[in-house]
PDB file of C-alpha atoms in Angstrom:
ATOM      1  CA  UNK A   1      82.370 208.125 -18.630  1.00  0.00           C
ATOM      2  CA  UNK A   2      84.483 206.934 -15.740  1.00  0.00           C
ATOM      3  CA  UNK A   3      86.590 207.963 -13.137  1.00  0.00           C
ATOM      4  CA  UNK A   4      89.813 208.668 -14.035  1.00  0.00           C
ATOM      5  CA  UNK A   5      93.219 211.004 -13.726  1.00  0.00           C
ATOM      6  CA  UNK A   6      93.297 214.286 -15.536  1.00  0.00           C
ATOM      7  CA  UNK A   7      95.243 217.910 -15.440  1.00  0.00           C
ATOM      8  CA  UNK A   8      92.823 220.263 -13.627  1.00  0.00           C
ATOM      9  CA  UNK A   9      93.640 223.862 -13.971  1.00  0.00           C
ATOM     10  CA  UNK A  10      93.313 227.089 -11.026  1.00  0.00           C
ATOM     11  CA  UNK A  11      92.227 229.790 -12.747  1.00  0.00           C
ATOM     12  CA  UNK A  12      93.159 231.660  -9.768  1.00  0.00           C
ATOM     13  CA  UNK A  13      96.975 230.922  -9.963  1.00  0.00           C
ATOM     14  CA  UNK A  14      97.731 230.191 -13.990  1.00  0.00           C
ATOM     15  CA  UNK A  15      99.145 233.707 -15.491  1.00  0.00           C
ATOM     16  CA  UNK A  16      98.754 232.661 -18.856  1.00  0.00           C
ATOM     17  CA  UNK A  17     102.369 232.285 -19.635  1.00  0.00           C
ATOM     18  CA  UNK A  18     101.675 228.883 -21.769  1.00  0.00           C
ATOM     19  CA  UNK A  19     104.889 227.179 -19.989  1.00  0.00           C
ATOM     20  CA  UNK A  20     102.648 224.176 -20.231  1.00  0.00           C
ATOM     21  CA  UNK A  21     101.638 223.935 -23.836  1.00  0.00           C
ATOM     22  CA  UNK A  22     104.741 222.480 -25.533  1.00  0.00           C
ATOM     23  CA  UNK A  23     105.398 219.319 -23.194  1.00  0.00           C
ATOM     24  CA  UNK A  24     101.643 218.480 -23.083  1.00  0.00           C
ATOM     25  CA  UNK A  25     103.028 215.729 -26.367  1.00  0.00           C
ATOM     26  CA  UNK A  26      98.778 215.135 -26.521  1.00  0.00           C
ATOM     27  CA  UNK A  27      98.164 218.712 -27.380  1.00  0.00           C
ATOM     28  CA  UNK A  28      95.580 218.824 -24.866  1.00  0.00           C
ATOM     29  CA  UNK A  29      96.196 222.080 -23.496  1.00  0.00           C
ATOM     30  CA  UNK A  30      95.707 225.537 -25.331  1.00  0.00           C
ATOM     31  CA  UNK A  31      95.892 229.020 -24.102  1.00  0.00           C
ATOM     32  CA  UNK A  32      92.197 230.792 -24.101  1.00  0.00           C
ATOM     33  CA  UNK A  33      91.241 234.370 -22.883  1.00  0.00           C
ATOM     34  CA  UNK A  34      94.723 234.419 -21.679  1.00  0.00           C
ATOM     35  CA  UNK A  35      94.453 231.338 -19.548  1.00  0.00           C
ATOM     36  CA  UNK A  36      95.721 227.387 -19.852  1.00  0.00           C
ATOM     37  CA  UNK A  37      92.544 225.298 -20.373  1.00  0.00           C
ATOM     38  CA  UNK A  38      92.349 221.026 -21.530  1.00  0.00           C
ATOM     39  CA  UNK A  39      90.635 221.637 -24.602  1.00  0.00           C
ATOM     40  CA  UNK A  40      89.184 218.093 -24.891  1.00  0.00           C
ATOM     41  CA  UNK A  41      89.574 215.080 -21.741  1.00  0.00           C
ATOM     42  CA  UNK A  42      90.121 212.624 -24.671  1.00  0.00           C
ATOM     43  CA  UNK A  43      93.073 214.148 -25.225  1.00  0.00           C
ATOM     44  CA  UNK A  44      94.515 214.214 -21.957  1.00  0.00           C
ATOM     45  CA  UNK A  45      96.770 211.383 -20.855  1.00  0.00           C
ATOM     46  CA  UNK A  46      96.964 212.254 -17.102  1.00  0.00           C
ATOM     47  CA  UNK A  47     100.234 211.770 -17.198  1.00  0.00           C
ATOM     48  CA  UNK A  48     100.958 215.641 -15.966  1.00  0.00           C
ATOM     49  CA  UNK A  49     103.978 216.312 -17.299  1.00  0.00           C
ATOM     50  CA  UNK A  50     102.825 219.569 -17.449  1.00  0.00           C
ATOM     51  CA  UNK A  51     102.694 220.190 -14.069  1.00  0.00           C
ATOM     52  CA  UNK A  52     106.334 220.249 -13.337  1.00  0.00           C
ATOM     53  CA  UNK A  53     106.894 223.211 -16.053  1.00  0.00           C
ATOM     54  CA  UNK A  54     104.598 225.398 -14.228  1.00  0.00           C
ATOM     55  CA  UNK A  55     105.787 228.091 -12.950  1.00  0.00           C
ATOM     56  CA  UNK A  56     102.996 229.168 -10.498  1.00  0.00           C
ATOM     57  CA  UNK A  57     101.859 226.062  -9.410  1.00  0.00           C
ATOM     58  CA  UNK A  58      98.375 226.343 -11.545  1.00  0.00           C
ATOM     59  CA  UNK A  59      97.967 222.816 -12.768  1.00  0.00           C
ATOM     60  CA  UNK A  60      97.367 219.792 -10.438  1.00  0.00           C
ATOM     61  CA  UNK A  61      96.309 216.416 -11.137  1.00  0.00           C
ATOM     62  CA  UNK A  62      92.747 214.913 -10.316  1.00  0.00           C
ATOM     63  CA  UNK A  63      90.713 211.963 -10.327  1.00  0.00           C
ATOM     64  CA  UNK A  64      87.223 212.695 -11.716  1.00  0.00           C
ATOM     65  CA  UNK A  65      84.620 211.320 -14.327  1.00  0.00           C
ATOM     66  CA  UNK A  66      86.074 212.005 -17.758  1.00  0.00           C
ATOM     67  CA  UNK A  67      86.137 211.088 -20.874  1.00  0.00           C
ATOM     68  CA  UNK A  68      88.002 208.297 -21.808  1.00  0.00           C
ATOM     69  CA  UNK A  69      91.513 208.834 -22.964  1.00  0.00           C
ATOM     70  CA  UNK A  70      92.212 208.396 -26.937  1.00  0.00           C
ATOM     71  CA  UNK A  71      95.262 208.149 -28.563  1.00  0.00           C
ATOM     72  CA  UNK A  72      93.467 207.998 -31.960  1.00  0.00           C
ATOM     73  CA  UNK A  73      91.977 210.920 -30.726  1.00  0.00           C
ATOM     74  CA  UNK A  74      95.414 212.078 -30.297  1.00  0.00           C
ATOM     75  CA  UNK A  75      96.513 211.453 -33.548  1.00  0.00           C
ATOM     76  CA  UNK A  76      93.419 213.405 -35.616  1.00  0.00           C
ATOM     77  CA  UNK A  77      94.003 216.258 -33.138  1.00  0.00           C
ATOM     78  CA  UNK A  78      97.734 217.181 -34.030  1.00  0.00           C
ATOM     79  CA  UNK A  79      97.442 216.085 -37.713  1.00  0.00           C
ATOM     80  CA  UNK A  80      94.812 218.994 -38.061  1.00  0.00           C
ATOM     81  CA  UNK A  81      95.899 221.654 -35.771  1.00  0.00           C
ATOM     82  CA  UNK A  82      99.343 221.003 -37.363  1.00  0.00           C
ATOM     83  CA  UNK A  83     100.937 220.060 -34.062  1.00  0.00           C
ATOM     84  CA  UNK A  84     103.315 217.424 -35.867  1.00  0.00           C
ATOM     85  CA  UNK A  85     105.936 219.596 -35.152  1.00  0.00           C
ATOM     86  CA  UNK A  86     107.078 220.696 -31.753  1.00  0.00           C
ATOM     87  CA  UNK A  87     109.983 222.940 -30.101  1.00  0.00           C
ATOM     88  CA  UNK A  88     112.488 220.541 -28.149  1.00  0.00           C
ATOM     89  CA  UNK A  89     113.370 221.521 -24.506  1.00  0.00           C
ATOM     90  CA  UNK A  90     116.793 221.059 -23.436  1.00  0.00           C
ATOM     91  CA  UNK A  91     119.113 220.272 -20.316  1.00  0.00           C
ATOM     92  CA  UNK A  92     119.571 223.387 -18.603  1.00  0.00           C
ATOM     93  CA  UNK A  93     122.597 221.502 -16.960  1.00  0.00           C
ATOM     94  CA  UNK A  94     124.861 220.130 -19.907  1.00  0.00           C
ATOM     95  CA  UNK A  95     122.359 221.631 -23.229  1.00  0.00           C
ATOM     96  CA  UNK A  96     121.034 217.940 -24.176  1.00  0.00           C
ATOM     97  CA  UNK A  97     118.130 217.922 -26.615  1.00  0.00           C
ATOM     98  CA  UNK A  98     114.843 216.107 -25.669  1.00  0.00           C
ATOM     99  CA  UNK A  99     115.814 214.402 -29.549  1.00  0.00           C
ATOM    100  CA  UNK A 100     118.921 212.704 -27.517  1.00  0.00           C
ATOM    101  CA  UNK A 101     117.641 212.499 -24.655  1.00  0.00           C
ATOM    102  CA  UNK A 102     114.921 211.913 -21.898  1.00  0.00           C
ATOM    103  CA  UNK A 103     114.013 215.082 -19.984  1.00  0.00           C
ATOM    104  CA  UNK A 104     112.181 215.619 -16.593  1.00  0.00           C
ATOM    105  CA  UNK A 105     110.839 218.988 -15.533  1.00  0.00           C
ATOM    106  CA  UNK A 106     111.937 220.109 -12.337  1.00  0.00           C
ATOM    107  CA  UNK A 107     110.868 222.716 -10.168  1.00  0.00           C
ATOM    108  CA  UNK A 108     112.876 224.649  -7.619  1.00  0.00           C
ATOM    109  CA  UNK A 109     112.122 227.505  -5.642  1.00  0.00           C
ATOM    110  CA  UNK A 110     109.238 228.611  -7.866  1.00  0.00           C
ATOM    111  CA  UNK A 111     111.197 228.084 -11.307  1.00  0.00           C
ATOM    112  CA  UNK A 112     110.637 225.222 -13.701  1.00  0.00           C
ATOM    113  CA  UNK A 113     113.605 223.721 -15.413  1.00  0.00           C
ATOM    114  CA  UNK A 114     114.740 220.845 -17.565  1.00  0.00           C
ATOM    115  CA  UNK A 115     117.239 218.233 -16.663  1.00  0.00           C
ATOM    116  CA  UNK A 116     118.190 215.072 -18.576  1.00  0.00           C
ATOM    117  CA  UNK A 117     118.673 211.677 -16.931  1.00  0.00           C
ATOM    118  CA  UNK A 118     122.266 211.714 -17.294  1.00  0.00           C
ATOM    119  CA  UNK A 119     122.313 215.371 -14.927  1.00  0.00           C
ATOM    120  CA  UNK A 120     119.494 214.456 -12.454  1.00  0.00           C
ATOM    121  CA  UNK A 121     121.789 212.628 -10.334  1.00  0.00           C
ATOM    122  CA  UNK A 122     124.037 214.925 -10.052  1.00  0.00           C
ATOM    123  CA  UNK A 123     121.631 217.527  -9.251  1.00  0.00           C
ATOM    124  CA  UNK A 124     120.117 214.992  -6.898  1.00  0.00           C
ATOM    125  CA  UNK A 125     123.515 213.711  -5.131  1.00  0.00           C
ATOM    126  CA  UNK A 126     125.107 217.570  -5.594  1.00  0.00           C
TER     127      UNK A 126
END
């Protein structure tokens, strides 16, 4: 193992609401005993798009020994759980699928939303 970035979780803060499951694209997180939990480091990136879908602020990134990152890994995990398949977000400013599209999550005052690259500046600029 080595050190490296990965999604660390407060117990403490997550509510269980699962906000983060669907843009982890790794499948690395589940919901267990009502709480978001990396099921396996080799399947998380570190890339934490999570995070920004959070609505409480539970997940953080952190640099710690883990195991290493596998995209084959990956692959075996969401061919057997059946995670092929996934529920597109969309723009909350002009409706734009995350099929068209790039999304970032954003949070604002405590609430997580979606916004393509085409409405980010204006949301930026105003």
């Amino acid at each position: 193992m080595r050190k490296r970035t990965i999604v660390k979780i407060d117990d403490k803060l997550c509510n269980g609401c699962g906000a983060c499951i669907s843009p982890c694209a790794e499948g690395a997180l589940m919901l267990e005993n009502g709480k978001a939990r990396v099921i396996r480091e080799e399947l998380c990136d570190g890339a934490g798009v999570c995070i920004g879908i959070c609505p409480t602020g539970a997940l953080s990134l952190q640099v710690r020994e883990a195991e290493e990152f596998s995209e084959e890994a990956v692959k075996l995990h969401r061919s057997a759980t059946g995670q092929g398949t996934y529920i597109p977000q969309h723009c909350v400013s002009c409706g734009a699928s995350e099929d068209e599209t790039y999304l970032l999550a954003i949070k604002n005052r405590g609430e997580s939303l979606w916004f393509c690259t085409r409405c980010l500046p204006r949301l930026i600029h105003g």
